[in-house]
Amino acid sequence: MPRFQCDVCVLSVESEFVVDFPTLGDIGDAWITRHCRVPDGFTRGKPMELSDWQFWCTANRYRVRPDAVFVPPERVGPDQPPILNQAFVFRQTLVVAPQKTGKGPWSASMVALEACGPSVFAGWASGGETYRCAANGCPCGWEYAYLPGEPMGMRHPSPLIQITATSEDQADNIYRPLRSMIQLGPLRELLAVREGFIRILGLSGDDDLDRIDVVTASANARLGNPISDAEQDEVGLYTKSNRMINVAETQRRGAAGMGGRTHATTNAWDPSMNSYAQQVAESGSADIFVFYRDPDLVLRDKEHHPLSYRRKEHRRKIHEYVYAGSWWVNLDSIEAEAAELMKTDPAQAERFFGNRIVAGAGSWIPDIGVYDTKKAVEPIVVTPRTRVCGGFDGSDNNDWTAIRLETLDQYQFTPRYKVGDEERRAMWIPARWGGRIPRAEVMTAFEWIESNFEVVRFYLDPHMWESEIDTLAAKYGEKKYIKWPTNQVGRMHGALERMLSDITNEDSVWRHDGDKDARTHYRNAVKRARPGEKYIIGKPAEHQKIDIAMSGTLAHEATMDAIAAGALSTTEEYVYF
């Protein structure tokens, strides 16, 4: 029977997870408990029961589209292809969790389920249907009765699965517990460990067809095969230089061609590496499920400051949060390891055990958690005709283009302009606009801002936007729309120092809207030294954009200059929710 049988299901009284969607996770969870065994530790050999966060990730991995229509195998043909991956809401999943939380055994159980369990959508139960192992090549006798309306599962007809890592030792995070699961329980009737691969039994009878392989950058002979599933381990280490991003992307294409999907796990990554984990997490794609407990966004001390990983009592609270549900983890042992690593490599300790995405050396904002504390406590709607200042950093075909506005009481936000009945954020990514910034769209946003707010002052970087800024100045006023070149080191250094001071000073009144992309750009920015002990900010790598942070800095500079010029003579009104 399903693990959860209500319309809105809560894992436990204190749980953060609510399952209120159709999923094969219920039957998958039950199948794993029946067929997989705990691979090591004091409970070795006992049925594997997924913890709450493991079930949550499983439920989302197998979340079924409510409109999914099953095509029976006998009707599959040129006019009716099998539904396979299109039955699911998410085409990719990414699990970000600290060491020893159980990512490897969980991934191993997912491999087993994909190889010989009910992992393929097989229609909707109307009542009385049952999944029987006996009808699916397994002699264990297990059965699962569906509830009416529950999605049903079936075995994949031709599974070809790849376990992927930077090295064979790394791949053992998944491969080793999978071998133990096979040896310790019913899986030995379904999977056979061979030299260098695992054969999937009960289907073709051909060792070269239905199998589980290990793929690394140096052992990738089977890369490019049309696979049904890929389990990618520690993708925070997949980079362009070690060729693992190419491996992951090739697998993604191979899976798409066979109606399969790819799934990844990782520790928190170093944002300076431009890893595959970072690219997936920051893609913003609605069809990618990301599970990541970010302590910086949740945990605060009594003064609402982010917790410091350098303080033992704070580390304990962070560990309790990020390891929640992994009951097998001894937090005292984790503390000992973390404290030791803090002596030699504190950034690595925070990533490995604190689950924090720690910025590298030279970051403009050393601790992004401080920026997070400046998010407005209550959502703020800036009402029409409010007096605002703005900042603009534009590009043509590579970097982003963005507008940030700031009220005279120093609340910074990304405006949303309207095109018909549709609201759009005033930031533009070239890849989403045919490879170039849509200049007419940007100018429309400026026009909307002028129509809805009272613009006091706007600072705009003129690089590649000279003509458009001249047009704005001519139409709305030269004293309002002012060219502000960001390549003037002395001027830019002063603006950055003021912005940084107001972000990090707990007594400053500056606050922001919590825009996710803005946070990423502020976090990405690193200091670039210039003569005279000055600096500007730059990208640590080409993929790590900072344009919204530049626009925000210009908006704040415009606001403070306007205040210095006497703009506070008019009071502001806001609507609070």
Coordinates of C-alpha atoms in Angstrom, one line a residue:
M1 CA 0.0 0.0 0.0
P2 CA 1.1 3.6 -0.5
R3 CA 3.3 5.1 2.2
F4 CA 0.9 8.1 2.2
Q5 CA -2.7 7.8 1.4
C6 CA -4.2 11.3 1.9
D7 CA -4.7 14.2 -0.6
V8 CA -2.2 16.4 1.3
C9 CA 0.3 14.1 3.0
V10 CA 2.8 15.2 5.7
L11 CA 5.8 13.0 6.4
S12 CA 5.6 13.7 10.2
V13 CA 4.2 16.3 12.6
E14 CA 7.4 18.4 12.5
S15 CA 8.3 17.7 8.8
E16 CA 9.2 20.3 6.2
F17 CA 7.9 18.0 3.4
V18 CA 4.4 17.8 2.1
V19 CA 3.4 15.4 -0.7
D20 CA 0.3 16.7 -2.5
F21 CA 0.9 15.5 -6.0
P22 CA 0.7 12.2 -7.9
T23 CA 3.9 10.2 -7.8
L24 CA 5.4 6.8 -8.4
G25 CA 7.4 7.5 -5.2
D26 CA 4.9 5.5 -3.1
I27 CA 5.3 2.3 -5.0
G28 CA 9.0 3.0 -5.5
D29 CA 9.5 3.5 -1.8
A30 CA 7.7 0.2 -1.0
W31 CA 9.6 -1.7 -3.7
I32 CA 12.9 -0.4 -2.3
T33 CA 12.0 -1.5 1.2
R34 CA 11.1 -5.0 0.0
H35 CA 14.1 -5.5 -2.4
C36 CA 17.0 -3.3 -1.2
R37 CA 19.1 -3.9 1.9
V38 CA 21.0 -1.5 4.1
P39 CA 24.5 -1.8 2.7
D40 CA 26.6 -1.2 5.8
G41 CA 26.6 -0.3 9.5
F42 CA 24.9 -1.9 12.4
T43 CA 21.7 -2.3 10.4
R44 CA 23.4 -3.9 7.5
G45 CA 21.2 -6.5 5.7
K46 CA 18.0 -5.1 7.1
P47 CA 15.3 -3.7 4.7
M48 CA 16.2 -0.2 3.5
E49 CA 13.7 2.3 4.6
L50 CA 14.0 5.8 3.0
S51 CA 14.3 8.7 5.4
D52 CA 12.0 11.6 5.1
W53 CA 14.3 13.7 2.8
Q54 CA 15.2 10.6 0.8
F55 CA 11.5 9.9 0.2
W56 CA 10.8 13.6 -0.6
C57 CA 13.5 13.5 -3.3
T58 CA 12.1 10.2 -4.6
A59 CA 8.6 11.5 -4.7
N60 CA 9.6 14.5 -6.7
R61 CA 11.9 12.5 -9.0
Y62 CA 8.9 10.4 -9.9
R63 CA 6.3 13.1 -9.8
V64 CA 3.8 12.4 -12.5
R65 CA 2.1 15.0 -14.7
P66 CA -1.6 15.0 -13.9
D67 CA -2.4 15.0 -17.6
A68 CA 0.0 12.1 -18.4
V69 CA -1.6 9.5 -20.8
F70 CA -0.2 6.0 -20.9
V71 CA 0.4 4.3 -24.2
P72 CA 0.2 0.5 -23.7
P73 CA 3.2 -1.4 -25.1
E74 CA 1.1 -3.2 -27.7
R75 CA 0.0 0.2 -29.2
V76 CA 3.4 1.8 -29.3
G77 CA 4.5 2.6 -32.9
P78 CA 5.3 5.5 -35.2
D79 CA 2.0 7.3 -34.5
Q80 CA 2.1 6.6 -30.8
P81 CA 5.5 6.7 -29.2
P82 CA 5.9 5.6 -25.5
I83 CA 5.5 8.4 -23.0
L84 CA 8.5 7.4 -20.7
N85 CA 10.2 10.6 -19.4
Q86 CA 7.4 12.9 -20.6
A87 CA 5.1 11.4 -18.0
F88 CA 7.2 13.1 -15.3
V89 CA 7.2 16.8 -14.2
F90 CA 11.0 16.9 -13.8
R91 CA 13.6 15.9 -16.5
Q92 CA 16.5 16.3 -14.1
T93 CA 17.0 16.2 -10.4
L94 CA 19.8 17.6 -8.2
V95 CA 20.3 16.7 -4.6
V96 CA 22.8 19.0 -2.6
A97 CA 23.6 17.6 0.8
P98 CA 26.6 17.3 3.1
Q99 CA 28.9 14.3 3.4
K100 CA 27.5 11.1 5.1
T101 CA 23.8 12.1 4.7
G102 CA 23.2 9.0 2.7
K103 CA 23.3 10.3 -0.9
G104 CA 25.2 7.3 -2.1
P105 CA 23.0 4.5 -0.8
W106 CA 19.9 6.5 -1.9
S107 CA 21.3 6.8 -5.4
A108 CA 22.1 3.1 -5.4
S109 CA 18.5 2.3 -4.5
M110 CA 17.4 4.6 -7.4
V111 CA 19.6 2.6 -9.7
A112 CA 18.0 -0.7 -8.6
L113 CA 14.5 0.8 -9.0
E114 CA 15.4 2.1 -12.5
A115 CA 16.9 -1.3 -13.5
C116 CA 14.2 -3.7 -12.4
G117 CA 11.4 -1.9 -10.5
P118 CA 8.2 -0.1 -11.3
S119 CA 10.0 3.1 -12.5
V120 CA 8.0 3.7 -15.7
F121 CA 4.5 5.3 -15.7
A122 CA 1.9 2.8 -16.7
G123 CA -1.4 4.7 -16.4
W124 CA -3.8 5.5 -13.6
A125 CA -5.4 3.1 -11.3
S126 CA -9.2 2.9 -11.3
G127 CA -9.5 0.5 -8.4
G128 CA -8.4 -3.1 -7.8
E129 CA -5.1 -3.0 -9.8
T130 CA -2.1 -4.7 -8.3
Y131 CA 1.7 -4.6 -9.1
R132 CA 3.0 -8.2 -8.9
C133 CA 6.7 -9.0 -8.8
A134 CA 5.9 -12.4 -10.2
A135 CA 4.7 -10.8 -13.5
N136 CA 7.9 -8.7 -13.6
G137 CA 10.7 -11.3 -13.5
C138 CA 11.1 -11.4 -9.7
P139 CA 10.3 -14.5 -7.8
C140 CA 10.0 -12.9 -4.3
G141 CA 6.2 -12.9 -4.4
W142 CA 5.7 -9.2 -3.4
E143 CA 2.6 -7.4 -4.4
Y144 CA 1.4 -3.8 -4.2
A145 CA -2.2 -2.8 -4.3
Y146 CA -2.9 0.6 -5.9
L147 CA -5.4 3.1 -4.6
P148 CA -8.0 4.5 -7.1
G149 CA -6.4 7.5 -8.9
E150 CA -2.9 6.5 -8.0
P151 CA -0.3 6.4 -10.9
M152 CA 0.8 2.9 -11.7
G153 CA 4.3 1.7 -12.5
M154 CA 5.9 -0.9 -14.7
R155 CA 9.4 -2.2 -15.3
H156 CA 11.5 -0.5 -18.0
P157 CA 11.7 -2.9 -21.1
S158 CA 15.3 -2.1 -21.9
P159 CA 17.2 -0.3 -19.2
L160 CA 20.7 0.9 -19.8
I161 CA 22.0 2.8 -16.8
Q162 CA 25.3 4.7 -16.2
I163 CA 26.8 5.5 -12.8
T164 CA 29.0 8.5 -13.4
A165 CA 31.8 10.2 -11.4
T166 CA 35.1 11.9 -11.8
S167 CA 36.9 8.7 -11.0
E168 CA 36.2 5.0 -10.3
D169 CA 36.9 5.6 -6.6
Q170 CA 34.3 8.4 -6.6
A171 CA 31.8 6.2 -8.5
D172 CA 32.1 3.7 -5.6
N173 CA 29.9 6.1 -3.6
I174 CA 27.1 4.5 -5.5
Y175 CA 28.5 1.3 -7.0
R176 CA 29.8 -0.1 -3.7
P177 CA 26.4 0.1 -1.8
L178 CA 24.6 -1.2 -4.9
R179 CA 26.8 -4.3 -4.9
S180 CA 26.1 -4.9 -1.2
M181 CA 22.4 -4.5 -1.8
I182 CA 22.6 -7.1 -4.5
Q183 CA 24.5 -9.6 -2.4
L184 CA 22.4 -9.1 0.8
G185 CA 18.8 -9.6 -0.5
P186 CA 16.3 -10.2 -3.2
L187 CA 18.1 -8.1 -5.8
R188 CA 20.5 -11.0 -6.5
E189 CA 17.6 -12.6 -8.4
L190 CA 17.3 -9.4 -10.6
L191 CA 20.9 -8.1 -10.9
A192 CA 24.2 -10.0 -11.4
V193 CA 27.6 -8.4 -10.6
R194 CA 30.0 -9.0 -13.5
E195 CA 33.6 -7.9 -14.1
G196 CA 33.3 -4.1 -14.5
F197 CA 29.5 -3.9 -14.8
I198 CA 26.2 -5.2 -13.5
R199 CA 23.9 -7.3 -15.7
I200 CA 20.2 -6.7 -15.4
L201 CA 18.4 -10.1 -15.5
G202 CA 15.1 -11.2 -16.8
L203 CA 14.9 -9.2 -20.0
S204 CA 17.1 -9.7 -23.1
G205 CA 19.6 -12.3 -21.7
D206 CA 22.3 -10.4 -23.5
D207 CA 25.1 -9.0 -21.2
D208 CA 25.7 -6.1 -23.6
L209 CA 22.2 -4.8 -23.7
D210 CA 20.5 -4.5 -20.3
R211 CA 23.3 -3.4 -17.9
I212 CA 24.6 -0.9 -15.4
D213 CA 28.0 0.7 -16.3
V214 CA 30.4 3.0 -14.6
V215 CA 31.4 6.1 -16.6
T216 CA 34.3 8.5 -15.8
A217 CA 36.2 11.0 -17.9
S218 CA 38.9 8.4 -18.4
A219 CA 36.6 5.4 -18.8
N220 CA 33.9 6.6 -21.1
A221 CA 33.8 4.1 -23.9
R222 CA 30.1 3.8 -23.6
L223 CA 29.5 7.5 -23.4
G224 CA 26.9 8.6 -26.1
N225 CA 24.8 5.4 -25.8
P226 CA 21.0 6.0 -25.7
I227 CA 20.7 5.4 -21.9
S228 CA 17.5 5.1 -19.8
D229 CA 19.1 6.7 -16.7
A230 CA 22.3 8.3 -15.4
E231 CA 23.2 8.7 -11.8
Q232 CA 25.8 11.4 -11.6
D233 CA 27.8 11.5 -8.3
E234 CA 29.5 14.6 -6.8
V235 CA 28.7 16.9 -9.8
G236 CA 30.2 19.8 -7.8
L237 CA 33.5 18.4 -9.1
Y238 CA 32.4 18.3 -12.8
T239 CA 34.2 21.1 -14.6
K240 CA 35.1 22.0 -18.2
S241 CA 38.8 21.4 -17.5
N242 CA 38.3 17.8 -16.3
R243 CA 35.8 17.2 -19.2
M244 CA 33.1 16.0 -16.9
I245 CA 30.7 18.7 -17.9
N246 CA 30.9 17.3 -21.4
V247 CA 30.3 13.8 -20.0
A248 CA 27.2 15.0 -18.1
E249 CA 25.8 16.9 -21.1
T250 CA 26.4 14.0 -23.4
Q251 CA 24.5 11.7 -21.0
R252 CA 21.7 14.2 -20.9
R253 CA 21.4 14.0 -24.7
G254 CA 21.7 10.2 -24.7
A255 CA 18.9 9.9 -22.1
A256 CA 16.6 12.3 -23.9
G257 CA 16.9 10.2 -27.1
M258 CA 15.7 7.1 -25.2
G259 CA 13.1 8.8 -23.1
G260 CA 15.3 8.7 -20.1
R261 CA 16.5 11.2 -17.5
T262 CA 19.6 12.1 -15.6
H263 CA 19.9 12.6 -11.8
A264 CA 22.7 14.2 -9.8
T265 CA 24.0 14.4 -6.2
T266 CA 26.7 16.6 -4.7
N267 CA 28.2 18.4 -1.8
A268 CA 27.9 22.2 -1.8
W269 CA 30.2 23.5 -4.5
D270 CA 32.9 26.1 -4.8
P271 CA 31.2 28.8 -6.9
S272 CA 34.6 29.8 -8.5
M273 CA 34.8 26.4 -10.3
N274 CA 31.7 26.8 -12.6
S275 CA 30.8 23.2 -11.9
Y276 CA 28.0 21.3 -13.5
A277 CA 26.2 21.4 -10.1
Q278 CA 26.2 25.2 -10.1
Q279 CA 25.1 25.4 -13.8
V280 CA 22.1 23.1 -13.1
A281 CA 21.1 24.8 -9.8
E282 CA 21.3 28.3 -11.3
S283 CA 19.6 27.4 -14.6
G284 CA 16.2 28.4 -13.3
S285 CA 14.5 25.7 -15.4
A286 CA 11.1 24.8 -14.1
D287 CA 11.6 21.2 -15.0
I288 CA 14.6 20.6 -12.8
F289 CA 14.0 19.6 -9.2
V290 CA 16.7 20.8 -6.8
F291 CA 16.8 19.7 -3.1
Y292 CA 19.1 22.0 -1.2
R293 CA 18.9 22.9 2.5
D294 CA 20.7 26.3 2.5
P295 CA 21.5 27.2 6.1
D296 CA 22.1 30.8 5.1
L297 CA 18.5 31.3 4.1
V298 CA 17.0 29.6 7.2
L299 CA 19.1 29.9 10.3
R300 CA 19.6 33.1 12.3
D301 CA 20.8 34.1 15.7
K302 CA 18.7 36.2 18.2
E303 CA 19.7 39.4 16.4
H304 CA 18.7 37.8 13.0
H305 CA 22.3 37.6 11.8
P306 CA 23.4 34.5 9.9
L307 CA 25.1 31.8 11.9
S308 CA 28.9 31.7 11.8
Y309 CA 30.4 28.3 11.0
R310 CA 33.5 29.4 12.9
R311 CA 31.6 29.3 16.2
K312 CA 31.1 25.8 17.6
E313 CA 27.6 26.4 19.0
H314 CA 26.5 27.8 15.6
R315 CA 28.1 24.8 13.8
R316 CA 26.0 22.5 15.9
K317 CA 22.8 24.3 14.8
I318 CA 23.8 24.2 11.2
H319 CA 24.6 20.5 11.3
E320 CA 21.3 19.7 13.0
Y321 CA 19.5 21.5 10.1
V322 CA 21.4 20.1 7.2
Y323 CA 21.6 16.5 8.5
A324 CA 18.0 16.4 9.6
G325 CA 16.4 13.0 8.7
S326 CA 19.8 11.2 8.4
W327 CA 19.4 9.5 11.8
W328 CA 22.5 7.4 11.2
V329 CA 24.8 10.4 11.4
N330 CA 26.5 11.1 14.7
L331 CA 26.7 14.9 14.9
D332 CA 29.5 14.7 17.5
S333 CA 31.6 12.8 15.0
I334 CA 30.7 15.4 12.3
E335 CA 31.7 18.2 14.6
A336 CA 35.1 16.6 15.3
E337 CA 35.8 16.3 11.6
A338 CA 34.6 19.8 10.8
A339 CA 36.6 21.4 13.6
E340 CA 39.8 19.6 12.4
L341 CA 39.3 20.7 8.8
M342 CA 38.5 24.3 9.9
K343 CA 42.1 24.6 11.0
T344 CA 43.5 24.0 7.5
D345 CA 40.7 24.6 5.0
P346 CA 37.7 26.3 6.5
A347 CA 35.9 26.8 3.1
Q348 CA 36.1 23.1 2.4
A349 CA 34.7 22.3 5.9
E350 CA 31.8 24.6 5.3
R351 CA 31.0 23.0 2.0
F352 CA 31.5 19.4 3.1
F353 CA 29.7 19.5 6.4
G354 CA 27.9 22.8 6.6
N355 CA 26.3 22.5 3.2
R356 CA 27.2 26.1 2.4
I357 CA 28.2 27.4 -1.0
V358 CA 31.2 29.3 0.1
A359 CA 32.6 32.1 -2.1
G360 CA 36.3 31.9 -2.9
A361 CA 39.1 34.3 -1.8
G362 CA 38.7 37.9 -2.9
S363 CA 34.9 38.0 -2.8
W364 CA 33.4 41.5 -2.7
I365 CA 30.9 40.3 0.0
P366 CA 32.8 37.8 2.1
D367 CA 29.7 36.3 3.7
I368 CA 26.5 36.2 1.6
G369 CA 24.6 35.5 4.7
V370 CA 25.1 39.1 5.8
Y371 CA 23.4 40.2 2.5
D372 CA 20.5 37.8 3.3
T373 CA 19.8 39.5 6.6
K374 CA 19.1 42.7 4.7
K375 CA 16.0 41.1 3.0
A376 CA 12.9 43.0 4.0
V377 CA 11.2 41.2 6.9
E378 CA 7.8 41.7 5.3
P379 CA 7.1 41.8 1.5
I380 CA 6.8 45.3 0.3
V381 CA 4.7 46.6 -2.6
V382 CA 6.0 49.9 -3.8
T383 CA 2.9 51.8 -4.7
P384 CA 2.4 53.8 -7.9
R385 CA 4.0 57.3 -8.0
T386 CA 6.5 56.4 -5.3
R387 CA 9.7 58.4 -5.7
V388 CA 12.5 56.1 -6.8
C389 CA 16.1 56.1 -8.0
G390 CA 17.5 53.6 -10.4
G391 CA 20.6 51.8 -11.7
F392 CA 21.2 50.2 -15.1
D393 CA 24.0 48.0 -16.4
G394 CA 23.5 46.9 -20.0
S395 CA 25.2 44.5 -22.4
D396 CA 24.6 43.4 -26.0
N397 CA 25.0 39.6 -26.4
N398 CA 26.9 38.1 -23.5
D399 CA 26.3 39.5 -20.1
W400 CA 22.8 40.1 -18.6
T401 CA 21.1 43.5 -18.7
A402 CA 19.3 44.6 -15.6
I403 CA 17.4 47.5 -13.9
R404 CA 17.3 47.9 -10.1
L405 CA 15.2 50.5 -8.4
E406 CA 15.6 51.9 -4.9
T407 CA 13.2 54.0 -2.8
L408 CA 14.4 57.0 -0.9
D409 CA 14.2 55.0 2.3
Q410 CA 16.6 52.6 0.7
Y411 CA 14.5 49.6 -0.3
Q412 CA 16.0 48.1 -3.4
F413 CA 14.0 45.9 -5.8
T414 CA 13.8 44.6 -9.3
P415 CA 10.8 46.3 -11.0
R416 CA 8.2 44.3 -12.9
Y417 CA 6.9 45.9 -16.1
K418 CA 3.8 44.9 -18.0
V419 CA 3.4 43.8 -21.5
G420 CA -0.3 43.5 -22.0
D421 CA -1.5 41.4 -19.0
E422 CA 1.9 39.8 -18.5
E423 CA 4.3 40.9 -15.9
R424 CA 8.0 40.6 -16.6
R425 CA 11.1 41.3 -14.4
A426 CA 13.4 44.0 -15.6
M427 CA 16.3 41.8 -16.3
W428 CA 17.2 40.2 -19.6
I429 CA 19.3 37.1 -20.4
P430 CA 20.6 37.0 -24.0
A431 CA 20.1 33.2 -24.2
R432 CA 16.4 33.7 -23.7
W433 CA 16.1 36.4 -26.4
G434 CA 17.8 34.7 -29.4
G435 CA 21.3 35.5 -28.2
R436 CA 21.0 39.3 -28.0
I437 CA 19.5 41.7 -25.5
P438 CA 16.1 42.9 -26.7
R439 CA 16.7 46.7 -26.7
A440 CA 13.1 47.6 -27.6
E441 CA 12.0 45.5 -24.7
V442 CA 14.4 47.3 -22.3
M443 CA 13.2 50.7 -23.5
T444 CA 9.6 49.6 -23.0
A445 CA 10.5 48.8 -19.4
F446 CA 12.0 52.3 -18.9
E447 CA 8.8 53.8 -20.3
W448 CA 6.7 51.7 -17.9
I449 CA 8.8 52.7 -14.9
E450 CA 8.4 56.4 -15.9
S451 CA 4.6 55.9 -16.1
N452 CA 4.3 54.2 -12.8
F453 CA 6.9 55.8 -10.5
E454 CA 8.3 59.2 -9.9
V455 CA 11.9 58.8 -11.0
V456 CA 14.2 61.1 -9.1
R457 CA 17.5 60.0 -10.5
F458 CA 18.9 57.2 -12.7
Y459 CA 22.5 56.2 -13.1
L460 CA 23.2 54.3 -16.3
D461 CA 26.5 52.7 -17.5
P462 CA 26.7 54.0 -21.1
H463 CA 28.9 51.2 -22.5
M464 CA 27.1 50.0 -25.7
W465 CA 23.9 52.0 -24.7
E466 CA 24.9 55.6 -25.5
S467 CA 22.1 56.2 -28.0
E468 CA 19.4 54.7 -25.8
I469 CA 20.5 56.7 -22.8
D470 CA 20.6 59.9 -24.9
T471 CA 17.0 59.1 -25.9
L472 CA 15.9 58.7 -22.3
A473 CA 17.6 61.9 -21.2
A474 CA 16.0 63.8 -24.1
K475 CA 12.6 62.5 -23.3
Y476 CA 12.6 62.5 -19.5
G477 CA 15.3 65.0 -18.5
E478 CA 19.1 65.2 -18.6
K479 CA 19.3 65.8 -14.9
K480 CA 17.4 62.7 -14.3
Y481 CA 19.0 60.1 -16.7
I482 CA 22.7 60.5 -16.1
K483 CA 25.5 58.5 -17.7
W484 CA 27.6 56.9 -15.0
P485 CA 30.6 55.0 -16.5
T486 CA 31.5 52.0 -14.3
N487 CA 35.1 51.9 -15.8
Q488 CA 36.0 55.1 -13.9
V489 CA 38.0 53.4 -11.1
G490 CA 38.0 56.1 -8.4
R491 CA 34.3 56.8 -8.7
M492 CA 33.3 53.1 -8.9
H493 CA 35.5 52.2 -6.0
G494 CA 33.7 54.7 -3.8
A495 CA 30.3 53.5 -4.9
L496 CA 31.2 49.9 -4.2
E497 CA 32.6 50.7 -0.8
R498 CA 29.4 52.6 0.1
M499 CA 27.2 49.7 -1.1
L500 CA 29.4 47.1 0.8
S501 CA 29.2 49.2 3.9
D502 CA 25.5 49.4 3.9
I503 CA 25.1 45.7 3.2
T504 CA 27.4 44.6 6.0
N505 CA 26.6 47.3 8.6
E506 CA 23.8 45.9 10.7
D507 CA 22.7 49.4 11.6
S508 CA 22.2 50.6 8.1
V509 CA 18.5 51.0 6.9
W510 CA 19.3 49.6 3.4
R511 CA 17.3 46.4 2.5
H512 CA 16.2 44.5 -0.5
D513 CA 13.5 42.3 -2.0
G514 CA 15.2 39.0 -1.8
D515 CA 15.4 38.5 -5.6
K516 CA 17.1 35.2 -6.2
D517 CA 19.1 36.2 -9.3
A518 CA 20.2 39.4 -7.6
R519 CA 21.5 37.4 -4.7
T520 CA 23.5 35.2 -7.0
H521 CA 25.1 38.2 -8.8
Y522 CA 26.0 39.9 -5.5
R523 CA 27.5 36.6 -4.3
N524 CA 29.5 36.1 -7.5
A525 CA 31.2 39.5 -7.5
V526 CA 35.0 39.5 -6.7
K527 CA 37.3 42.4 -6.1
R528 CA 39.7 43.3 -9.0
A529 CA 42.6 45.4 -7.7
R530 CA 43.4 48.7 -9.3
P531 CA 46.2 51.3 -8.6
G532 CA 46.0 53.4 -5.5
E533 CA 44.7 50.6 -3.3
K534 CA 41.3 50.8 -5.1
Y535 CA 39.3 48.1 -6.6
I536 CA 36.4 47.4 -9.0
I537 CA 34.3 44.2 -9.1
G538 CA 34.4 41.6 -11.7
K539 CA 33.3 38.1 -12.6
P540 CA 35.3 35.2 -11.2
A541 CA 34.5 33.2 -14.3
E542 CA 32.6 33.9 -17.5
H543 CA 29.5 32.1 -16.3
Q544 CA 29.3 34.0 -13.0
K545 CA 27.4 37.1 -13.9
I546 CA 27.4 40.2 -11.7
D547 CA 25.3 42.6 -13.8
I548 CA 22.4 42.9 -11.3
A549 CA 24.9 43.7 -8.5
M550 CA 26.3 46.5 -10.7
S551 CA 22.8 47.8 -11.4
G552 CA 22.0 47.6 -7.7
T553 CA 25.2 49.5 -6.8
L554 CA 24.4 52.3 -9.3
A555 CA 20.8 52.5 -7.9
H556 CA 22.1 52.9 -4.4
E557 CA 24.6 55.5 -5.4
A558 CA 21.9 57.4 -7.2
T559 CA 19.6 57.2 -4.2
M560 CA 22.3 58.4 -1.7
D561 CA 23.3 61.3 -4.1
A562 CA 19.6 62.3 -4.5
I563 CA 19.2 62.3 -0.7
A564 CA 22.3 64.4 -0.4
A565 CA 20.8 66.8 -2.8
G566 CA 17.6 67.2 -0.7
A567 CA 15.3 64.6 -2.2
L568 CA 13.9 63.6 1.2
S569 CA 11.6 66.6 1.2
T570 CA 8.8 64.2 0.1
T571 CA 7.7 61.3 2.3
E572 CA 7.0 57.8 1.0
E573 CA 4.0 55.5 1.5
Y574 CA 4.1 51.7 1.2
V575 CA 1.5 48.9 1.4
Y576 CA 2.7 46.1 3.7
F577 CA 1.3 42.6 3.5

